Coordinates of C-alpha atoms and ligand atoms in Angstrom, one line a residue:
X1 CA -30.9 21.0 -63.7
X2 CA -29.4 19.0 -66.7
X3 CA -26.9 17.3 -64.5
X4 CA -29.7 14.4 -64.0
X5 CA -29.2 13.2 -68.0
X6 CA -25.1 13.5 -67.5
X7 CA -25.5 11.5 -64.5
X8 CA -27.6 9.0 -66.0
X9 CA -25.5 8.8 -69.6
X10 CA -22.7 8.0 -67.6
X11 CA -24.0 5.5 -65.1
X12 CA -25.0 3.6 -68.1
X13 CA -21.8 3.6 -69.5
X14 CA -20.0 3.1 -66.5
X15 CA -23.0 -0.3 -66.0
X16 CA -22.0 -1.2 -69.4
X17 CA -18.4 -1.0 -69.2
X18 CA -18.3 -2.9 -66.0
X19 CA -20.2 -5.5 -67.7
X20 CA -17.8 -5.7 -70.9
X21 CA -15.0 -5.9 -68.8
X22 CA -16.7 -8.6 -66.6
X23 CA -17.4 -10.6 -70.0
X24 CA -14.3 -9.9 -71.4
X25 CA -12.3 -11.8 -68.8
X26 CA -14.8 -14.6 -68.2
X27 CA -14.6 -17.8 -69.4
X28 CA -17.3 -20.8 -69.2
X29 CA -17.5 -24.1 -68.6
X30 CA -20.7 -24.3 -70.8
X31 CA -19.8 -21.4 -73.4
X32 CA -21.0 -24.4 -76.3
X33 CA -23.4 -26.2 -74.9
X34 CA -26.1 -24.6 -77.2
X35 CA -23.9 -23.6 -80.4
X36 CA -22.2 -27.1 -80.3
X37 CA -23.1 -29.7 -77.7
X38 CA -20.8 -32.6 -79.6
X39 CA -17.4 -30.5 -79.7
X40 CA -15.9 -32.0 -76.4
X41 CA -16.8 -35.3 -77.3
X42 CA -15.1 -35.1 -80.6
X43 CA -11.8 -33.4 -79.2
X44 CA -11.9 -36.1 -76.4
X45 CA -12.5 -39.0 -79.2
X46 CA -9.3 -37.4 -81.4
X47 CA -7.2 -36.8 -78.3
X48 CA -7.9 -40.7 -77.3
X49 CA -6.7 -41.3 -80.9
X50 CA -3.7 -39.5 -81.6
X51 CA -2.2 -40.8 -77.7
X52 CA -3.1 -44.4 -78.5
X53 CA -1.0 -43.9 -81.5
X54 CA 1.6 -42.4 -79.7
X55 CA 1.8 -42.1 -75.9
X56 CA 4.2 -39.4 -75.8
X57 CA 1.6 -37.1 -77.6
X58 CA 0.2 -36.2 -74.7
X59 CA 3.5 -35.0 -72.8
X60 CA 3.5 -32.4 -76.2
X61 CA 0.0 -31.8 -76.1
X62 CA 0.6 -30.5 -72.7
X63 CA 3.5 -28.6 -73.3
X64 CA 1.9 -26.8 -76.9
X65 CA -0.9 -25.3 -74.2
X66 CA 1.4 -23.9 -72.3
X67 CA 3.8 -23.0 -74.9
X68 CA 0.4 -20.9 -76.5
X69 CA -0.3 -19.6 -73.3
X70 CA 2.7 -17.6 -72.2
X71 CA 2.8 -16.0 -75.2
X72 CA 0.3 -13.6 -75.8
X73 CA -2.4 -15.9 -73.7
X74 CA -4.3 -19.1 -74.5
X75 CA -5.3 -17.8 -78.1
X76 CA -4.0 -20.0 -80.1
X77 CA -1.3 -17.9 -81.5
X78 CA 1.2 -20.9 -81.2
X79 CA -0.6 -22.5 -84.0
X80 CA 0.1 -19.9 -86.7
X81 CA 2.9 -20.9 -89.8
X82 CA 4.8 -17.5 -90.7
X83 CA 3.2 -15.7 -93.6
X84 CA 5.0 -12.2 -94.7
X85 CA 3.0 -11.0 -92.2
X86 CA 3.1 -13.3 -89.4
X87 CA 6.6 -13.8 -87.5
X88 CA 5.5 -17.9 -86.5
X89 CA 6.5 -18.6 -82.8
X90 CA 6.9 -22.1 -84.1
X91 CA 10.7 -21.5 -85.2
X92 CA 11.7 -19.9 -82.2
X93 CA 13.7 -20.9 -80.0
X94 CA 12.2 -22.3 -77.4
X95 CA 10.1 -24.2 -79.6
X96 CA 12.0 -24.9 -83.1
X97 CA 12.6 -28.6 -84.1
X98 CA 11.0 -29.0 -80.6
X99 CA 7.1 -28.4 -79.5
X100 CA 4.9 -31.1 -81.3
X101 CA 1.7 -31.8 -81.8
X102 CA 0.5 -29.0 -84.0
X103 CA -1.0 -31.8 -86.6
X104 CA -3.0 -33.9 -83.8
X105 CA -5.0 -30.2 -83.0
X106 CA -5.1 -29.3 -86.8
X107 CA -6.8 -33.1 -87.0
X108 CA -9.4 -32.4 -84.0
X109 CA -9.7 -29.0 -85.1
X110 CA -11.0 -30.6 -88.8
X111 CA -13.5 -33.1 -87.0
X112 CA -15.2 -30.3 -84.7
X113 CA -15.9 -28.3 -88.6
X114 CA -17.5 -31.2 -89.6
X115 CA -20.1 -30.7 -86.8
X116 CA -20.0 -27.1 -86.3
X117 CA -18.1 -24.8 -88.8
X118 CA -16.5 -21.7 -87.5
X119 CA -18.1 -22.0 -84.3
X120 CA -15.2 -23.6 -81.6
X121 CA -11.9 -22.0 -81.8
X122 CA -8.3 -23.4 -82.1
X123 CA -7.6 -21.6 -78.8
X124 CA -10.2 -23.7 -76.9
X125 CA -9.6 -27.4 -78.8
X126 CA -6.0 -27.0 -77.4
X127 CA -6.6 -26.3 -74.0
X128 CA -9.4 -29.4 -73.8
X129 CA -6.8 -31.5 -75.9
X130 CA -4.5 -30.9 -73.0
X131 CA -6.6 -31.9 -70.5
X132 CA -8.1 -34.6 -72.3
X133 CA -4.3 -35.6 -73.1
X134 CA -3.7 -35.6 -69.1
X135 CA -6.5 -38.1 -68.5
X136 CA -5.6 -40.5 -71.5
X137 CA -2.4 -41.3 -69.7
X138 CA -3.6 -41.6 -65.8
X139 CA -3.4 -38.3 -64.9
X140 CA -6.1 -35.7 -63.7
X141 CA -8.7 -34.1 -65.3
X142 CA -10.5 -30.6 -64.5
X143 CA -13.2 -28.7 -66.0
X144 CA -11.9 -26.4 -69.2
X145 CA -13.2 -22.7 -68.9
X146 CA -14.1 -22.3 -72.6
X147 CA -14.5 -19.1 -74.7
X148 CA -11.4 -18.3 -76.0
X149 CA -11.0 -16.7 -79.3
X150 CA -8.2 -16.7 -81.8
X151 CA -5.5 -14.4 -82.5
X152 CA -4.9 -13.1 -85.9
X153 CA -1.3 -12.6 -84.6
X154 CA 1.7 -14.2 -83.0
X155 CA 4.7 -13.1 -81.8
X156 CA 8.3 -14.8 -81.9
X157 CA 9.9 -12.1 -80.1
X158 CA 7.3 -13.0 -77.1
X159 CA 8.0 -16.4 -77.4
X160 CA 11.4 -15.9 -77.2
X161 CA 11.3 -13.9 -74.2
X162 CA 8.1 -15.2 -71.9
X163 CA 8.9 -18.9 -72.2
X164 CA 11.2 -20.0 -69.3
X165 CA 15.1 -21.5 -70.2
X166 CA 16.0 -24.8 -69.0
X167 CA 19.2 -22.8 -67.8
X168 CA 17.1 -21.0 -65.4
X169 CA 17.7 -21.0 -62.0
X170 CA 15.0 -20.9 -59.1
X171 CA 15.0 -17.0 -58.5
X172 CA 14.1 -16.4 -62.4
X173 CA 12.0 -19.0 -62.9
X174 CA 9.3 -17.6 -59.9
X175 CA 10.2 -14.4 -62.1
X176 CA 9.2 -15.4 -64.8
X177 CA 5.8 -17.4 -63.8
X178 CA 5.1 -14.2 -61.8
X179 CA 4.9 -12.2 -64.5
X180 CA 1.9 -14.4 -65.6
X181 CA 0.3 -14.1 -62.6
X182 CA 1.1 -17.7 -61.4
X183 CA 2.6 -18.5 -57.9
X184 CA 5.7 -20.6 -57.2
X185 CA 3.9 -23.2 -56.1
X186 CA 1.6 -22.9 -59.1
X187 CA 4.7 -23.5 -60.8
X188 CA 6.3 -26.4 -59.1
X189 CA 2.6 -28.4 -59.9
X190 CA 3.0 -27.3 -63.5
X191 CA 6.9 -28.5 -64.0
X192 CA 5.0 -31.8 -62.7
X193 CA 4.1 -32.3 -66.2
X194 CA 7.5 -33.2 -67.0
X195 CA 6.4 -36.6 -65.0
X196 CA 5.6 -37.0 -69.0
X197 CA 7.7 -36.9 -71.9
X198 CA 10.8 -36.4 -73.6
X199 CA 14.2 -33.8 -73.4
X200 CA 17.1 -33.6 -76.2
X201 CA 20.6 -33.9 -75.6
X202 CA 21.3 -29.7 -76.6
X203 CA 19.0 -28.9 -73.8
X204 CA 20.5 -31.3 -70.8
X205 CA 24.0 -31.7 -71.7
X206 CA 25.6 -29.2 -70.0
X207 CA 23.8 -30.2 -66.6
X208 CA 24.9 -33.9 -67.1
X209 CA 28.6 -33.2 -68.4
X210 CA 29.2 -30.2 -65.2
X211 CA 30.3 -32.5 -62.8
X212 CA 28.5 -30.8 -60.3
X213 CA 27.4 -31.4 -56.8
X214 CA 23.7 -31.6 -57.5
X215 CA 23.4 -34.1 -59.4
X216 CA 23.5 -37.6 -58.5
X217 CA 27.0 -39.2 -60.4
X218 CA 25.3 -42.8 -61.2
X219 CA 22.1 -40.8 -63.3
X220 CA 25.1 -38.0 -64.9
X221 CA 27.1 -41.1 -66.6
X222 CA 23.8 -43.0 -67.4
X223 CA 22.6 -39.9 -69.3
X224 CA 25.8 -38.6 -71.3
X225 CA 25.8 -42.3 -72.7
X226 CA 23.7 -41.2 -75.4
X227 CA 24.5 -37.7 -75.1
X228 CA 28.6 -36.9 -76.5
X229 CA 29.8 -34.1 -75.2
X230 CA 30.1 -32.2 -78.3
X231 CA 27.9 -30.0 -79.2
X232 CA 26.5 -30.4 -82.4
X233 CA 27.0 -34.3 -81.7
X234 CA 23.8 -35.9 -80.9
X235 CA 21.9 -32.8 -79.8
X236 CA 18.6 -34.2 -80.9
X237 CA 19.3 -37.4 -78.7
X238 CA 16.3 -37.7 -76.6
X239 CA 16.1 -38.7 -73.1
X240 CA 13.0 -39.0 -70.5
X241 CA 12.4 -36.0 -68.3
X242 CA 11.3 -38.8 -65.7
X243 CA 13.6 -41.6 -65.6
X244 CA 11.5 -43.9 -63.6
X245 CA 7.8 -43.8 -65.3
X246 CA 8.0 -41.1 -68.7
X247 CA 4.6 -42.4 -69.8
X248 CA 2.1 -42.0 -66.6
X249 CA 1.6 -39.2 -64.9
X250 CA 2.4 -40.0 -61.1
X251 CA 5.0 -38.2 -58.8
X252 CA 8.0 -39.8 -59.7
X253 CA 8.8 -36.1 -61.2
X254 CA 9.5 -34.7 -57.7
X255 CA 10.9 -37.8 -55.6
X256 CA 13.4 -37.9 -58.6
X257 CA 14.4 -34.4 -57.8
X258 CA 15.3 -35.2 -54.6
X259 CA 17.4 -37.9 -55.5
X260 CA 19.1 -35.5 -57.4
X261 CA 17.9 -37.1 -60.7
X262 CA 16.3 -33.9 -62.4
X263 CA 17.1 -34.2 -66.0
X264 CA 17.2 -30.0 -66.5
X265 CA 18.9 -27.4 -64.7
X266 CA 15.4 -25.8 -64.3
X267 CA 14.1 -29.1 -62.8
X268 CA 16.6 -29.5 -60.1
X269 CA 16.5 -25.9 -59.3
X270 CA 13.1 -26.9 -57.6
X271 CA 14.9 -28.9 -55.2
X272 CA 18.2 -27.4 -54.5
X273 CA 18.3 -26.1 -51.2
X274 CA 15.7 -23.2 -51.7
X275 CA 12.3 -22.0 -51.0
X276 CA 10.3 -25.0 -53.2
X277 CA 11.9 -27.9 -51.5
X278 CA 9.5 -28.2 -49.4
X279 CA 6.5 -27.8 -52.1
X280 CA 8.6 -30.7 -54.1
X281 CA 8.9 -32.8 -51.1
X282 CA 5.6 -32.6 -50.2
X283 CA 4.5 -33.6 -53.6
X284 CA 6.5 -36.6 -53.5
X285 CA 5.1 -37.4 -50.2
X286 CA 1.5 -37.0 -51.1
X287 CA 0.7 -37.2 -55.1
X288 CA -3.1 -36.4 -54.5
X289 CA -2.0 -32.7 -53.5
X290 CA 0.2 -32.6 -56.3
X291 CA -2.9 -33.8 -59.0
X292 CA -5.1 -31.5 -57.4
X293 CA -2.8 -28.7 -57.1
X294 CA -1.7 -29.7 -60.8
X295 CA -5.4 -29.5 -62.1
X296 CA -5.7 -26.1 -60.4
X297 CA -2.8 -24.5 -61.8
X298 CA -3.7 -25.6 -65.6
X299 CA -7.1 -24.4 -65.1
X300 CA -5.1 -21.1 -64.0
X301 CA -3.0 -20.9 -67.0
X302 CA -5.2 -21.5 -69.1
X303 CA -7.0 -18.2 -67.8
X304 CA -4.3 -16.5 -69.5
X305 CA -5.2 -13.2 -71.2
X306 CA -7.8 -14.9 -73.5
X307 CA -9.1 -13.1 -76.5
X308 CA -13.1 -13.2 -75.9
X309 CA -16.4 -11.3 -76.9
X310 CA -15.7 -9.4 -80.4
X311 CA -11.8 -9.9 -80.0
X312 CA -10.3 -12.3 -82.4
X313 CA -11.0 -14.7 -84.7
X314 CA -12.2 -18.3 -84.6
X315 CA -9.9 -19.9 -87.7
X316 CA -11.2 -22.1 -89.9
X317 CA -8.0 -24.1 -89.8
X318 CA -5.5 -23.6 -86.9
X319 CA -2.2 -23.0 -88.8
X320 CA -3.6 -20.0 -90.6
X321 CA -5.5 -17.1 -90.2
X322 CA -8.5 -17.5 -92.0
Ligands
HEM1 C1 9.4 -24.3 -65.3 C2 9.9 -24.0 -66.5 C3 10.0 -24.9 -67.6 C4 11.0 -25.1 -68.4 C5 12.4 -24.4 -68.3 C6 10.7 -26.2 -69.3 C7 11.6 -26.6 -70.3 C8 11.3 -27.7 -71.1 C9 12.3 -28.3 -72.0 C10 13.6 -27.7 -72.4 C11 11.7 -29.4 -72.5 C12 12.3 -30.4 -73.5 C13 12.1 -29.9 -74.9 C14 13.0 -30.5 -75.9 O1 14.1 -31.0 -75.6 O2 12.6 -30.6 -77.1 C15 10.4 -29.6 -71.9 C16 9.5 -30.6 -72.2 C17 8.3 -30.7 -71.7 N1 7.7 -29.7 -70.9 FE1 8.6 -28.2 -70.0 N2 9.4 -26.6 -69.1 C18 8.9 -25.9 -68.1 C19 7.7 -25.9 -67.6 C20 6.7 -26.7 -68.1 C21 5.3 -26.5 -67.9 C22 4.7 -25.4 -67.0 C23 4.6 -27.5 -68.6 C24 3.2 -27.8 -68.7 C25 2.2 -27.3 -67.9 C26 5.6 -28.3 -69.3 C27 5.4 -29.4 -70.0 C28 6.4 -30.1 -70.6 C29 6.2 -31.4 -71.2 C30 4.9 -32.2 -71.1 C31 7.4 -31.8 -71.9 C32 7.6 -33.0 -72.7 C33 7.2 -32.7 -74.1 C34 7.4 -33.8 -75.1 O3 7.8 -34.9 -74.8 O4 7.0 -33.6 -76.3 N3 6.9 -27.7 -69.0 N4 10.2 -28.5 -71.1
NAG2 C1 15.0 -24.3 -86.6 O1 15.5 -25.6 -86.6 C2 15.8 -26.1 -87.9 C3 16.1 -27.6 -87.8 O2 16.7 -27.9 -86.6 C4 17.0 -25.3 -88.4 O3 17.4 -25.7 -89.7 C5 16.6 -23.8 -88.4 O4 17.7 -23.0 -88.7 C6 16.1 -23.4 -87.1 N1 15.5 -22.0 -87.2 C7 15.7 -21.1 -86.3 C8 15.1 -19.8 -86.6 O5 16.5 -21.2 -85.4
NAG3 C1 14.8 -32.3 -84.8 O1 14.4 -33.1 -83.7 C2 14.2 -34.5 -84.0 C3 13.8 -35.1 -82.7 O2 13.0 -34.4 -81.9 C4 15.4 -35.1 -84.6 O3 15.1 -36.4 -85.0 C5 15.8 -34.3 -85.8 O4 17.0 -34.8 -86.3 C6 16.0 -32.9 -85.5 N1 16.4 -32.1 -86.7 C7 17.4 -31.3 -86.7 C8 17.7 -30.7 -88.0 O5 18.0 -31.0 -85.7
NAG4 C1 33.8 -33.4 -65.9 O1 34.7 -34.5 -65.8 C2 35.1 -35.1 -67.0 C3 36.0 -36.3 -66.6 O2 36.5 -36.3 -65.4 C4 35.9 -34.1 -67.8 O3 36.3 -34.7 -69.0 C5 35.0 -32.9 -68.1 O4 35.7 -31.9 -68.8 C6 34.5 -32.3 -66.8 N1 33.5 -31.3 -67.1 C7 33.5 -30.1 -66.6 C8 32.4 -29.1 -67.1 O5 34.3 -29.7 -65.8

C-alpha cells in the first residue's frame, strides 16, 4: 500500500540524480551568452595582443592548457602560486622554469572583470586563450565547450606524475594519454602542437648527444652546437621543436619525424618503427586530417574532468584563490 510514495520518492531522486550527473559533465558552447556576451571577444582581443608581442606565446599558451588539464582537469589549478596551503604545480617538475604564459591569462583574466566580475572563470579564459592562440598563428580553430569552474586546489604530486616525460617511449606515452581517456591517435594530433614553440637543452640533450640510430647525424651535430654536453652547461639553451617552421602551425611536426629530425625522445617515439607511424605519416601526407583531428582532440582534452554546477570557484584573480 505505501510502496507507491517509496516508489515515487525515489524515482525523483533517481530523475534528479540523472539530471545532476548529466549537468555535471556537460559543458556549453553558449554557457555565457546571457551572463557575459563580450567575454570571448575580450580573451580573443588579449590573446591577439600578447602573440603579436611575442609569437612564441601561443606555443605556451597551448601547452599551459594542457599542462592544467592533466592535472586534476581543465580547472585552472595550474594557475595557482603556493600558499601554506597550496603545494603550486608551477615549480614542479615538468613545469618549473618552464610553462609560460601565466601573466598573458592573469592579463585577459583582468579585462573579462572589467566587463563582468566574478562571472567567467580562469579555467575557461585558458582553454579559449589556447584556441584563440592556435588561430593567431595559422592554425585551426574549434568551438570551446565552456563552463568550467575553478579549483580551490592544485596538486604538484599530480603534476609530477600525470604529465608525460620527454624520456618516454611510445608504449608509456599511449599509457599515459589513456589514463585520460584520450586515444593514441588523439595523441599523436596533440604532440602536433609541438609544430610550435621552443625545447631547452636539459630536456633534448641526451637524445642529441646518444649517437643513436634514430636520429638523423646532420640534425644531432646541428643541435649539440648550442647544447654542451655537460649537464649543468647550457641547460636552458633553447632550441625549436620544429626545425623547419617553429612559428606556424603546419605539418612540418610529423614529416620532420620521419626524417628522423624529432627534437625529443617522446617525439620520435611517434615514428620509430611502431604502431603511430602510420597516423604520423599520414599527417604528413595530408595536414587537413591532422588540423581537423588536432581541433578534435583539444576540444577532447579540454573535456577533462571539469569542475561545474556548485563545484569550485570562479577566482577573482587566476594565481590565487579568492
Ligand atoms: C606526448 C607527450 C608530450 C611530452 C613528453 C611533451 C614534452 C614537452 C617538453 C619537454 C617541452 C619543452 C619544455 C621546455 O623545454 O621548457 C614541450 C613543449 C611544448 N609542448 Fe609538449 N609534450 C607533450 C605533449 C604535448 C601536448 C599534448 C601539447 C598540447 C596540446 C603540447 C604542447 C607543447 C608546446 C606548444 C610546446 C612549446 C612551448 C613553448 O614554446 O613555450 N605538448 N613539450
Ligand atoms: C625550480 O627552478 C628554479 C630555477 O631554475 C630553481 O632554482 C628551483 O630550485 C626549482 N624548484 C624545484 C622545486 O625544482
Ligand atoms: C630558466 O629558463 C630560462 C629560459 O627558458 C633561462 O633564460 C633561465 O636562465 C632559466 N633559469 C634557471 C635558473 O635555470
Ligand atoms: C657519441 O659520440 C661522441 C663522439 O664520437 C662521444 O664523445 C660521445 O661520448 C658519444 N655519446 C654516447 C652517449 O655514446
Amino acid at each position: 500500500m505505501d510502496s507507491f510514495p517509496t516508489i515515487a520518492v525515489i524515482s525523483i531522486l533517481v530523475l534528479f540524480l540523472a539530471n545532476s550527473i548529466r549537468t555535471e559533465a556537460q559543458l556549453s558552447p553558449t554557457f555565457y551568452d546571457a551572463t557575459c556576451p563580450q567575454a570571448l571577444d575580450a580573451i580573443r582581443t588579449s590573446i591577439r595582443r600578447a602573440v603579436s608581442r611575442e609569437r612564441r606565446m601561443a606555443a605556451s599558451l597551448i601547452r599551459l592548457h594542457f599542462h592544467d588539464c592533466f592535472v586534476q582537469g581543465c580547472d585552472g589549478s595550474i594557475l595557482l602560486d603556493e600558499t601554506p596551503t597550496i603545494q603550486s604545480e608551477k615549480t614542479a617538475r615538468p613545469n618549473n622554469n618552464s610553462t609560460r604564459g601565466f601573466e598573458v591569462i592573469e592579463a585577459a583574466k583582468r579585462e573579462v572583470e572589467k566587463i563582468c566580475p566574478g562571472v567567467v572563470s580562469c579555467a575557461d579564459i585558458l582553454s579559449v586563450a589556447a584556441r584563440d592562440a592556435s588561430v593567431a598563428v595559422g592554425g585551426p580553430t574549434w568551438q570551446v565547450k565552456l563552463g568550467r569552474r575553478d579549483s580551490t586546489t592544485a596538486s604538484r604530486s599530480a603534476a609530477e606524475s600525470n604529465l608525460p616525460s620527454p624520456f618516454a617511449n611510445l608504449r608509456d606515452l599511449i599509457i599515459n594519454f589513456q589514463n585520460k581517456g584520450l586515444s593514441a591517435r588523439d595523441m599523436v594530433a596533440l604532440s602536433g602542437s609541438h609544430t610550435l614553440g621552443q625545447a631547452q637543452c636539459f630536456v633534448f640533450r641526451n637524445r642529441v648527444y646518444s649517437n643513436g640510430t634514430d636520429i638523423d647525424a646532420g640534425f644531432a651535430s646541428t643541435r649539440r652546437r648550442h647544447c654542451p654536453p655537460a649537464v649543468g652547461n647550457g641547460d636552458s639553451n633553447l632550441a625549436p621543436l620544429d626545425l623547419v617552421t617553429p612559428n606556424s602551425f603546419d605539418n612540418n611536426y610529423f614529416k620532420n619525424l620521419m626524417r628522423k629530425k624529432g627534437l625529443l625522445i617522446s617525439d620520435q617515439a611517434l615514428f620509430s618503427g611502431g604502431s603511430t607511424d602510420s597516423i604520423v605519416s599520414e599527417y604528413s601526407r595530408n595536414p587537413r586530417t591532422f588540423l581537423s583531428d588536432f581541433a578534435s582532440a583539444m576540444v577532447k582534452m579540454g573535456d577533462l574532468e571539469p569542475l561545474t554546477g556548485a563545484s569550485g570557484i570562479i577566482r577573482r584573480v587566476c594565481s590565487a584563490v579568492s
